[in-house]
Tab-separated table of N, CA and C in Angstrom:
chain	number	residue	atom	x	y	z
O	1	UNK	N	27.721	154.562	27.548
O	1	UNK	CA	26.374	154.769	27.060
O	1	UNK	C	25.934	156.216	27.285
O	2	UNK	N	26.636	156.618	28.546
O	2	UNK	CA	25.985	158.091	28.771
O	2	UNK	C	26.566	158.978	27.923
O	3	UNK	N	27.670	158.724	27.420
O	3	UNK	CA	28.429	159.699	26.648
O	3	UNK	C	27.602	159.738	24.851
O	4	UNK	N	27.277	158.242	24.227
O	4	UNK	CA	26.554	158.136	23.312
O	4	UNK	C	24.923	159.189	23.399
O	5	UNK	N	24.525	158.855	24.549
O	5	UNK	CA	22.940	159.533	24.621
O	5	UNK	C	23.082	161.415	24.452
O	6	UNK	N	23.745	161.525	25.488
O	6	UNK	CA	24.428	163.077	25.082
O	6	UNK	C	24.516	163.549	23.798
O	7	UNK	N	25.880	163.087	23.654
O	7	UNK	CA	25.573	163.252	21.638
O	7	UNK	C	24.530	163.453	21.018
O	8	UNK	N	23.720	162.319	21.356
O	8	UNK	CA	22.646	161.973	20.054
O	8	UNK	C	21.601	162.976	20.668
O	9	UNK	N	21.402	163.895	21.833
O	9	UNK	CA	21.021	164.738	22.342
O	9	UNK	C	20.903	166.078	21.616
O	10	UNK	N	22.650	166.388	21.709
O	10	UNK	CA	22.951	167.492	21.220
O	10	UNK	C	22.807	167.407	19.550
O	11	UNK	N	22.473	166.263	19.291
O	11	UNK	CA	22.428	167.015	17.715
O	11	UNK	C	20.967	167.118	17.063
O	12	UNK	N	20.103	166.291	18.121
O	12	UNK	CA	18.561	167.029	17.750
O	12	UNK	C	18.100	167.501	18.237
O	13	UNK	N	17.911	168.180	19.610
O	13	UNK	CA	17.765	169.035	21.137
O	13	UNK	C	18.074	170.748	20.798
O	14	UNK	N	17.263	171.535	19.989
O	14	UNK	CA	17.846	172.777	19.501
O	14	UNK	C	18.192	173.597	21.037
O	15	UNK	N	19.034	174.887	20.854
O	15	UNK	CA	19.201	175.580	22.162
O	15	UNK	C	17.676	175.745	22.767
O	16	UNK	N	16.375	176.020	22.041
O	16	UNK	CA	15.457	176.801	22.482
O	16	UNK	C	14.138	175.993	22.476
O	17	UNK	N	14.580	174.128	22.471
O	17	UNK	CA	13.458	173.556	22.654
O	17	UNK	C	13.518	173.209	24.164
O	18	UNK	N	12.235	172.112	24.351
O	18	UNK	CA	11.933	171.925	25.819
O	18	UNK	C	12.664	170.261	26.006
O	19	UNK	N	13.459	170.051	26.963
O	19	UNK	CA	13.746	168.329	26.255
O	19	UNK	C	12.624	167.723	27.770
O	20	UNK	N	12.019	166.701	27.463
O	20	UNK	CA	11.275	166.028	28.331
O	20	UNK	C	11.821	164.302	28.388
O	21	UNK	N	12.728	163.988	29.477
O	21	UNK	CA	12.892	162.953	30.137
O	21	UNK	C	11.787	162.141	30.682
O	22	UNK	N	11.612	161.332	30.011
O	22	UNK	CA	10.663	160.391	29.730
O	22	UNK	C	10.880	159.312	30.912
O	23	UNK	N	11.858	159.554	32.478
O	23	UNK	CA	12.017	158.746	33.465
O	23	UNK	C	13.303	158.074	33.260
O	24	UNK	N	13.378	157.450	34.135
O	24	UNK	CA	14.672	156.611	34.313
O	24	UNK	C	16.018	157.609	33.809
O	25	UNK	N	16.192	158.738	34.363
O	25	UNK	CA	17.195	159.564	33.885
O	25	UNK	C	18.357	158.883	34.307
O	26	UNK	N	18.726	158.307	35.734
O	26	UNK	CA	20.068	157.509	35.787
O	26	UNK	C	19.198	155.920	36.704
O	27	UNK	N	20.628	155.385	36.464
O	27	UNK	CA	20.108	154.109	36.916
O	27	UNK	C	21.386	153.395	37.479
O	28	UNK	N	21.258	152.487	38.427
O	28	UNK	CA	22.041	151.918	39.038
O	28	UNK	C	23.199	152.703	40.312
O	29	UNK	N	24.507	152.316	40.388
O	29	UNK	CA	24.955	152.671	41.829
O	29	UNK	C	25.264	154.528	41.500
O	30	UNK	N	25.244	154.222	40.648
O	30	UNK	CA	25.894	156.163	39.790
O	30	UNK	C	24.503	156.894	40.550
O	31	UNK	N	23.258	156.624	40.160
O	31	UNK	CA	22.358	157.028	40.446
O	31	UNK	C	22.086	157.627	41.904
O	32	UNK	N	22.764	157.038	42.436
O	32	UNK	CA	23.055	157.462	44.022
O	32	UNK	C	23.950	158.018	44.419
O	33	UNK	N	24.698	159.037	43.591
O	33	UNK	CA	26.176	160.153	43.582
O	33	UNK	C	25.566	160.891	42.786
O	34	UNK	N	25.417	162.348	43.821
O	34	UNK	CA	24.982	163.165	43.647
O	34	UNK	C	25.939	164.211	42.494
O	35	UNK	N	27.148	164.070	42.820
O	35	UNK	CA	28.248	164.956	41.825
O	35	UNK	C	28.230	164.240	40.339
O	36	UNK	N	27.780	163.362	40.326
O	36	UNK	CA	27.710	162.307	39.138
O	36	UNK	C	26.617	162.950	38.061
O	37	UNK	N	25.709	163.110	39.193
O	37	UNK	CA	24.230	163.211	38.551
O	37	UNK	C	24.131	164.630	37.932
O	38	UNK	N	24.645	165.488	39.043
O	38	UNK	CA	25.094	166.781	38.620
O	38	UNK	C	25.574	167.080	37.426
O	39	UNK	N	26.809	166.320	37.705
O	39	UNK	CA	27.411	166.533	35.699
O	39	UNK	C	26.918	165.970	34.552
O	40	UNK	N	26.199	164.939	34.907
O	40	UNK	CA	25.279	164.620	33.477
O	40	UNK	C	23.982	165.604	33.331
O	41	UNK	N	23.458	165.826	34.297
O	41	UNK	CA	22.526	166.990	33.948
O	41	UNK	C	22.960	168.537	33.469
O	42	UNK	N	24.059	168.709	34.011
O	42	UNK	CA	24.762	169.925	33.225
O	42	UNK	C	25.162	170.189	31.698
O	43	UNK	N	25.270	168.823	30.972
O	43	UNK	CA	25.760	168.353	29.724
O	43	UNK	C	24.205	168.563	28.963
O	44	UNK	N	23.167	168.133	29.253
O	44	UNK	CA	21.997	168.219	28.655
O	44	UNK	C	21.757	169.116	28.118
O	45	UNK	N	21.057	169.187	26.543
O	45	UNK	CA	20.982	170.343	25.506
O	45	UNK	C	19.492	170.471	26.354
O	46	UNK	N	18.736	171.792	25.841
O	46	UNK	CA	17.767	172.746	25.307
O	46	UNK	C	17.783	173.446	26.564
O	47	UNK	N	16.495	174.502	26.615
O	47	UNK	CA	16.392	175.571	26.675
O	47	UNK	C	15.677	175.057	28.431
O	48	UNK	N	14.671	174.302	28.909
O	48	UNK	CA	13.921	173.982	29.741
O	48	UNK	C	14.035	172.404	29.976
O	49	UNK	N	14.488	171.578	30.749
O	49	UNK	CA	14.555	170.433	30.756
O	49	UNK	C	13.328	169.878	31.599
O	50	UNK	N	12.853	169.209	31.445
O	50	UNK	CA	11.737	168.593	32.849
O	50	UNK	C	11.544	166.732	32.486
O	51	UNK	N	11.592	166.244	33.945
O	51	UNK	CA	11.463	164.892	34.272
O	51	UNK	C	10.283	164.300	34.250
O	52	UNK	N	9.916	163.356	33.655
O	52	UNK	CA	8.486	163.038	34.171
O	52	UNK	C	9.350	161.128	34.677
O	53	UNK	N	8.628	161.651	36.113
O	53	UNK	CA	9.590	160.262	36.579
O	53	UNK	C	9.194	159.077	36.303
O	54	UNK	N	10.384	158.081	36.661
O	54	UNK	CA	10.642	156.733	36.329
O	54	UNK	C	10.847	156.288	37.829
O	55	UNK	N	10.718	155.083	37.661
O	55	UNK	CA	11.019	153.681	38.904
O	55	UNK	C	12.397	153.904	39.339
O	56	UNK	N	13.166	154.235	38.634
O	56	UNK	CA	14.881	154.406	38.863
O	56	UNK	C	15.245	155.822	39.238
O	57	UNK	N	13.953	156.973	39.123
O	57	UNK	CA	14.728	158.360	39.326
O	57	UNK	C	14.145	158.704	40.852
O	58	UNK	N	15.374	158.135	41.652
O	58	UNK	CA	15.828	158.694	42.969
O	58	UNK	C	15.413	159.936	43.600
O	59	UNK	N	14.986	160.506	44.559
O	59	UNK	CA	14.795	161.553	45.196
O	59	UNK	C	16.343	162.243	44.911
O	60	UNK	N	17.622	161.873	44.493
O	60	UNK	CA	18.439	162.663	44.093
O	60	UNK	C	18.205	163.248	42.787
O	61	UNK	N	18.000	162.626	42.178
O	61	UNK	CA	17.477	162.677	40.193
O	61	UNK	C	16.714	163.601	40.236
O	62	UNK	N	15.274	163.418	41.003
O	62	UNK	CA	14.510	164.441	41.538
O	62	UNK	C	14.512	165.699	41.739
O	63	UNK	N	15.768	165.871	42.556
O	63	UNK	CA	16.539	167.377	43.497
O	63	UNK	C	17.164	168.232	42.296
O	64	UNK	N	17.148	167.554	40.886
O	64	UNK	CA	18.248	168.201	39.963
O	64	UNK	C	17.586	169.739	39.825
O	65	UNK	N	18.341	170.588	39.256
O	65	UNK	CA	17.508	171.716	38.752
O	65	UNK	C	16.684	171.581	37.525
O	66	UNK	N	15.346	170.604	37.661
O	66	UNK	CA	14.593	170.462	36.207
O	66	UNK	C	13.293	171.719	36.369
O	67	UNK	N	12.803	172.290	35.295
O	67	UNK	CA	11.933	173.359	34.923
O	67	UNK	C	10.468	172.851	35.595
O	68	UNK	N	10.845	170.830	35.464
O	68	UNK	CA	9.320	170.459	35.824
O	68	UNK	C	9.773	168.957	36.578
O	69	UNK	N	9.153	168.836	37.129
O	69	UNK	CA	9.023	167.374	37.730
O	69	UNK	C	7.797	166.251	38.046
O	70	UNK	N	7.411	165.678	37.604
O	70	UNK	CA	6.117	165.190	37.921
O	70	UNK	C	5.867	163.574	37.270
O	71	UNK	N	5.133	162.941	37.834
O	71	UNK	CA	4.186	161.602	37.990
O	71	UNK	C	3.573	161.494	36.352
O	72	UNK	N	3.187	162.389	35.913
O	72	UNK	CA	2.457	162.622	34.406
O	72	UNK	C	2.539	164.309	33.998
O	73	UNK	N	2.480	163.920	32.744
O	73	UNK	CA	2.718	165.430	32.294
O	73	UNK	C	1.435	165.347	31.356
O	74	UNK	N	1.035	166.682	31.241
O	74	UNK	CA	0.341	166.722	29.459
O	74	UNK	C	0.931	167.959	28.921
O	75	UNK	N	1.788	167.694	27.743
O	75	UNK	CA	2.081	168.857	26.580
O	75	UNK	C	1.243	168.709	25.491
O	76	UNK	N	0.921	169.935	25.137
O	76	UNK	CA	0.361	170.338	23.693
O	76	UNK	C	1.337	170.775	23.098
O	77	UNK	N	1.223	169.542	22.052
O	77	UNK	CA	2.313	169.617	20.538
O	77	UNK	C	1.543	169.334	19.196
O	78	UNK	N	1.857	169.147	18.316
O	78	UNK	CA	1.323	169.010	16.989
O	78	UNK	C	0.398	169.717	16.313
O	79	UNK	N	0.066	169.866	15.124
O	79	UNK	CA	-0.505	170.967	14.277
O	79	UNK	C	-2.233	170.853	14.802
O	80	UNK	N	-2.225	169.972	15.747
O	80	UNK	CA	-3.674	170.329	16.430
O	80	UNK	C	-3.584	170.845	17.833
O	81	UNK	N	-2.955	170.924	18.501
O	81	UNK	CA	-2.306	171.656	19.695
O	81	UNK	C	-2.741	170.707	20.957
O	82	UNK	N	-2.931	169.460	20.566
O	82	UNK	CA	-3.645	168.930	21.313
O	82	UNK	C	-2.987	168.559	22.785
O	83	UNK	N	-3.629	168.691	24.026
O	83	UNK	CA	-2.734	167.991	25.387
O	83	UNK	C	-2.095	166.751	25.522
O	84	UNK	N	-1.154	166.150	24.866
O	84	UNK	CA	-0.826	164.539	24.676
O	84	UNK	C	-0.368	164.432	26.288
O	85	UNK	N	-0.323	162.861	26.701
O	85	UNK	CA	0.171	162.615	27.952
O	85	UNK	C	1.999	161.706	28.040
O	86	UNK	N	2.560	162.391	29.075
O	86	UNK	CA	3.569	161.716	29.358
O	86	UNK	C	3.595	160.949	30.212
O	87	UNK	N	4.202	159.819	30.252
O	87	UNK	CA	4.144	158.857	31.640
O	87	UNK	C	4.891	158.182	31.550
O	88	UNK	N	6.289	157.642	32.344
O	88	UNK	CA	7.118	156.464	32.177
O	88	UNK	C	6.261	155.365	32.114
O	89	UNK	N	5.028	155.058	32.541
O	89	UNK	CA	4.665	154.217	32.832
O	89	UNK	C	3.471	153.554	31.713
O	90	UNK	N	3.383	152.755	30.255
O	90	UNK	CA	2.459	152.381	30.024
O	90	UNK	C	0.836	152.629	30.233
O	91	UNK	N	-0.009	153.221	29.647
O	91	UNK	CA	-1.377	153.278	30.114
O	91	UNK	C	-2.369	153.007	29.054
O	92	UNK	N	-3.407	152.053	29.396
O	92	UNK	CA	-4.645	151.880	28.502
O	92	UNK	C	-5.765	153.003	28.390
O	93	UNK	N	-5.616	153.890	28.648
O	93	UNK	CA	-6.393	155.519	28.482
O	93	UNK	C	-5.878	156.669	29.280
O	94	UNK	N	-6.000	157.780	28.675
O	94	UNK	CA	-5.766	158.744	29.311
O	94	UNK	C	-6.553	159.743	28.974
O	95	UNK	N	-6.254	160.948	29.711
O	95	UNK	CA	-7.388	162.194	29.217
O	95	UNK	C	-6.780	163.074	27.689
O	96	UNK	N	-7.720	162.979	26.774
O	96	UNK	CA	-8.099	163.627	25.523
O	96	UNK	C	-7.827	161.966	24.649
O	97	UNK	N	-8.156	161.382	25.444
O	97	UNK	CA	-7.568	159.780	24.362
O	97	UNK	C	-8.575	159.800	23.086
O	98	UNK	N	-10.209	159.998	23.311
O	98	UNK	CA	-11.065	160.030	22.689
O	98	UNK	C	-11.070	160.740	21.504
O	99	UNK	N	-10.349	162.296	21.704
O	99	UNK	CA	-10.455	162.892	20.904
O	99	UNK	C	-8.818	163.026	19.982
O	100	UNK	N	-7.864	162.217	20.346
O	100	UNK	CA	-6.468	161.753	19.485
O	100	UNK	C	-5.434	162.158	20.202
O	101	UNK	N	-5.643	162.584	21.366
O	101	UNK	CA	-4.426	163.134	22.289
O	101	UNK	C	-3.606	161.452	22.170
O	102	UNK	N	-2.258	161.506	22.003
O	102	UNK	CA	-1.420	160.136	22.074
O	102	UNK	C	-0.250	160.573	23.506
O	103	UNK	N	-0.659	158.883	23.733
O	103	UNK	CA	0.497	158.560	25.056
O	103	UNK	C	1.759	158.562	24.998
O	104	UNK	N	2.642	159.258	25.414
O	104	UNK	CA	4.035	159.029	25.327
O	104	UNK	C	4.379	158.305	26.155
O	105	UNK	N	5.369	157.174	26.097
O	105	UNK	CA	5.839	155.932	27.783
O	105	UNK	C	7.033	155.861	27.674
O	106	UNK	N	7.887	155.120	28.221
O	106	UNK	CA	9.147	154.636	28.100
O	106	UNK	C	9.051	153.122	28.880
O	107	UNK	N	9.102	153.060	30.107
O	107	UNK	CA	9.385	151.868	31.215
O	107	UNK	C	9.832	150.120	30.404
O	108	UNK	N	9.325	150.183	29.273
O	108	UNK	CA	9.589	148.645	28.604
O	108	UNK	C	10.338	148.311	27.689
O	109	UNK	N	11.341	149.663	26.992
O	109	UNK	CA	12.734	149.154	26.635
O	109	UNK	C	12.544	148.835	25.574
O	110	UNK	N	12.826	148.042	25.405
O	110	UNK	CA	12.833	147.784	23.231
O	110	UNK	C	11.563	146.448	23.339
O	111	UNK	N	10.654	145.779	24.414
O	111	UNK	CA	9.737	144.747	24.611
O	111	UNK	C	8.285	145.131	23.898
O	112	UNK	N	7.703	146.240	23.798
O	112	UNK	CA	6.657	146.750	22.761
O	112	UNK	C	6.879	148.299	22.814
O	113	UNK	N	6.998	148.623	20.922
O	113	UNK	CA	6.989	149.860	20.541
O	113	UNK	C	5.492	150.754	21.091
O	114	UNK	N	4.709	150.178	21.087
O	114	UNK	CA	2.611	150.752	21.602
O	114	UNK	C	2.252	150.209	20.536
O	115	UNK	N	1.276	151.439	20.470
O	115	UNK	CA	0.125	150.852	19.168
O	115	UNK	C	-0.130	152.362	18.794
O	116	UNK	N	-1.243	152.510	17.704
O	116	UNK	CA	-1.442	153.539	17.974
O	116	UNK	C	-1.658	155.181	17.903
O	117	UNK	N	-2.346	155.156	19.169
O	117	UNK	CA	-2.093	156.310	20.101
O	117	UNK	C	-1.550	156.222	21.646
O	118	UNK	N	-0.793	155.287	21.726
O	118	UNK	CA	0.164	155.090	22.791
O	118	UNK	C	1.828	154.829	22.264
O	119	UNK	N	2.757	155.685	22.271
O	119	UNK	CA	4.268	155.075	21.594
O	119	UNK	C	4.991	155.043	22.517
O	120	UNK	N	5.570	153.788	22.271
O	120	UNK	CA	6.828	154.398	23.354
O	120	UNK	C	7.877	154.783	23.122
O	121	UNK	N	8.646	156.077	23.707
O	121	UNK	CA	9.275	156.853	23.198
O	121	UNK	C	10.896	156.822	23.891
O	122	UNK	N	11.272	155.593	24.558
O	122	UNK	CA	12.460	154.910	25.067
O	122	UNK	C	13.621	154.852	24.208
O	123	UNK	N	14.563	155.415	24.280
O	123	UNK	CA	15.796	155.497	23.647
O	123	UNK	C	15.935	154.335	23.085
O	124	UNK	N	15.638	153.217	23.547
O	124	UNK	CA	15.930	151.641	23.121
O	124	UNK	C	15.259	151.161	21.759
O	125	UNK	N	14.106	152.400	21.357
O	125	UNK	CA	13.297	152.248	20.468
O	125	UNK	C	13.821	152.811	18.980
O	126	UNK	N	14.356	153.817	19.783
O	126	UNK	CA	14.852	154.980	18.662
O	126	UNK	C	16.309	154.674	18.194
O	127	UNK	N	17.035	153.999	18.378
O	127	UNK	CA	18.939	153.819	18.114
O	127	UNK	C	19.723	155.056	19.325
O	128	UNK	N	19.100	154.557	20.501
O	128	UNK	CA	19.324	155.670	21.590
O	128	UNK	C	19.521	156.989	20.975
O	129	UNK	N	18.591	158.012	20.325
O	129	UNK	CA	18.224	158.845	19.526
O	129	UNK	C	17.251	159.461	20.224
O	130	UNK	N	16.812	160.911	20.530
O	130	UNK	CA	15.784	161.411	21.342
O	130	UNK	C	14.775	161.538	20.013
O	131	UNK	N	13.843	161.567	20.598
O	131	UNK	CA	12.180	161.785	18.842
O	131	UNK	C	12.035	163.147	19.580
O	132	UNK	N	11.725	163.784	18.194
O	132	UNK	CA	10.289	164.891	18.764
O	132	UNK	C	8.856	164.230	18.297
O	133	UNK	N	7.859	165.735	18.631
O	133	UNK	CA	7.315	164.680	18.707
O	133	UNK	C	6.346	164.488	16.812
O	134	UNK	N	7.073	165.190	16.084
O	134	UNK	CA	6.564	164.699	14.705
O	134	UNK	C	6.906	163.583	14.303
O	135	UNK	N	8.050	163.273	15.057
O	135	UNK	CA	8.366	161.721	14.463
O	135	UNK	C	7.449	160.594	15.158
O	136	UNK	N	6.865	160.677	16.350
O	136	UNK	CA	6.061	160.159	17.466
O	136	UNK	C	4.427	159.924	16.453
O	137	UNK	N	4.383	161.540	15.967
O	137	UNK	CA	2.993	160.982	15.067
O	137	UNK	C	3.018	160.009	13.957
O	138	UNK	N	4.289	160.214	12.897
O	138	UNK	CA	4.353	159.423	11.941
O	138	UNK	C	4.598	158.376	12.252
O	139	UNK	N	5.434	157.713	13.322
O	139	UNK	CA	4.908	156.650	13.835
O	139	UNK	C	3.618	155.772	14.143
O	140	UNK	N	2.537	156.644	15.479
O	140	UNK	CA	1.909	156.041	15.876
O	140	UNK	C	1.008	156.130	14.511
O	141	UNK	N	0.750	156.550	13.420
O	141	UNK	CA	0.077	156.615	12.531
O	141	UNK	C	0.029	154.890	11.577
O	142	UNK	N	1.425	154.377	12.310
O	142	UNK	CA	1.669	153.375	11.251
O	142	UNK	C	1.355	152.183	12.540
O	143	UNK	N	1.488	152.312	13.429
O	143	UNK	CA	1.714	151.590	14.924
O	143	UNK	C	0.089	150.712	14.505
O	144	UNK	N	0.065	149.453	14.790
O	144	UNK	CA	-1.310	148.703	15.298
O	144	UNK	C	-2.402	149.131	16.287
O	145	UNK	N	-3.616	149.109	16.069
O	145	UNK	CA	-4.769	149.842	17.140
O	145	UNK	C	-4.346	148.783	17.899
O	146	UNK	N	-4.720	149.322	19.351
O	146	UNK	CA	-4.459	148.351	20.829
O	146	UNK	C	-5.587	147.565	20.626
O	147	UNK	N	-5.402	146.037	21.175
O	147	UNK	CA	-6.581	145.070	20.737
O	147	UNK	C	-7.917	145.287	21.905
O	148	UNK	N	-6.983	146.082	22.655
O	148	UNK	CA	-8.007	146.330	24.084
O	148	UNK	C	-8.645	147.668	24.578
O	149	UNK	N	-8.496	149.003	23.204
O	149	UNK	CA	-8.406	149.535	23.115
O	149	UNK	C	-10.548	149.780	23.044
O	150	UNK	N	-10.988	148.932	22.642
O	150	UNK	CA	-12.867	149.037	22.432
O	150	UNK	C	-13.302	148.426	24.341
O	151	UNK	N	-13.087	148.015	24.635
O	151	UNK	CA	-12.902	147.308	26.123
O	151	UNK	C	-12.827	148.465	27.006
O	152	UNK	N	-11.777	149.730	26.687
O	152	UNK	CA	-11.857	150.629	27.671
O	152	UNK	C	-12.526	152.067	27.074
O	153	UNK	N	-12.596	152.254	25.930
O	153	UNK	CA	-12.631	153.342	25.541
O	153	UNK	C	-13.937	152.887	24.434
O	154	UNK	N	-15.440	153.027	24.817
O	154	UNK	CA	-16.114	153.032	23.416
O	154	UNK	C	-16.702	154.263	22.725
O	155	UNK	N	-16.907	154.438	21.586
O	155	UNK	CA	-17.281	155.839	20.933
O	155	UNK	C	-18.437	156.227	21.233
């Protein structure tokens, strides 16, 4: 599987983009061999790599040489430059939600794509395929509003 994700890495991952690991970078007993971890992070395309962690990424996963490491991220991407949020973790609001900033997640595997302005952006979703994030909008554009979405967030 690791050898498939690579691939499908390197052929949409330009030298001079940023790739953002969406968590769970390794998993299981591998995850805990450090020379292991090493060489799959060495194989990784672009220019700046950074983690936004997962339940499975180890204080070794952690230690890798990433550009960024953190609990949540916000990047500004898309033709509005807006701060979108990263999080392995599912969330019913975040900051700029109001004004169209969208959630990026992973943690639930192929069990719900989002809605949306929440996608989840899990290899399991994509044909283990990395998205940027134009494909993320034309998605959530088509994605269902969250039914719980007036409950936390009213205009």
């Amino acid at each position: 599987m690791e050898a498939v994700l690579i691939e499908n890495m390197w052929k949409v991952v330009q030298p001079d983009d940023d790739l953002w690991i969406v968590g769970d970078f390794a998993h299981g007993p591998k995850a805990k061999d450090a020379s292991y971890l090493e060489g799959l992070f060495g194989q990784l395309p672009g220019a700046r790599k950074h983690l936004v962690v997962g339940n499975h990424d180890l204080e070794l996963t952690q230690a890798l040489p990433w550009d960024s490491v953190s609990d949540i991220a916000q990047v500004k991407d898309g033709k509005d430059g807006l701060a979108h949020t990263l999080c392995h973790f599912p969330m019913i609001t975040w900051n700029g939600a109001r004004k169209g900033s969208l959630h990026l997640f992973g943690h639930v595997h192929d069990r719900w794509k989002g809605t949306r302005n929440a996608v989840n952006v899990g290899v399991d979703q994509w044909e283990f395929m990395p998205v940027d994030f134009r494909q993320v909008e034309r998605l959530a554009k088509q994605m269902p509003v969250n039914k719980h979405w007036g409950d936390v967030e009213r205009s």
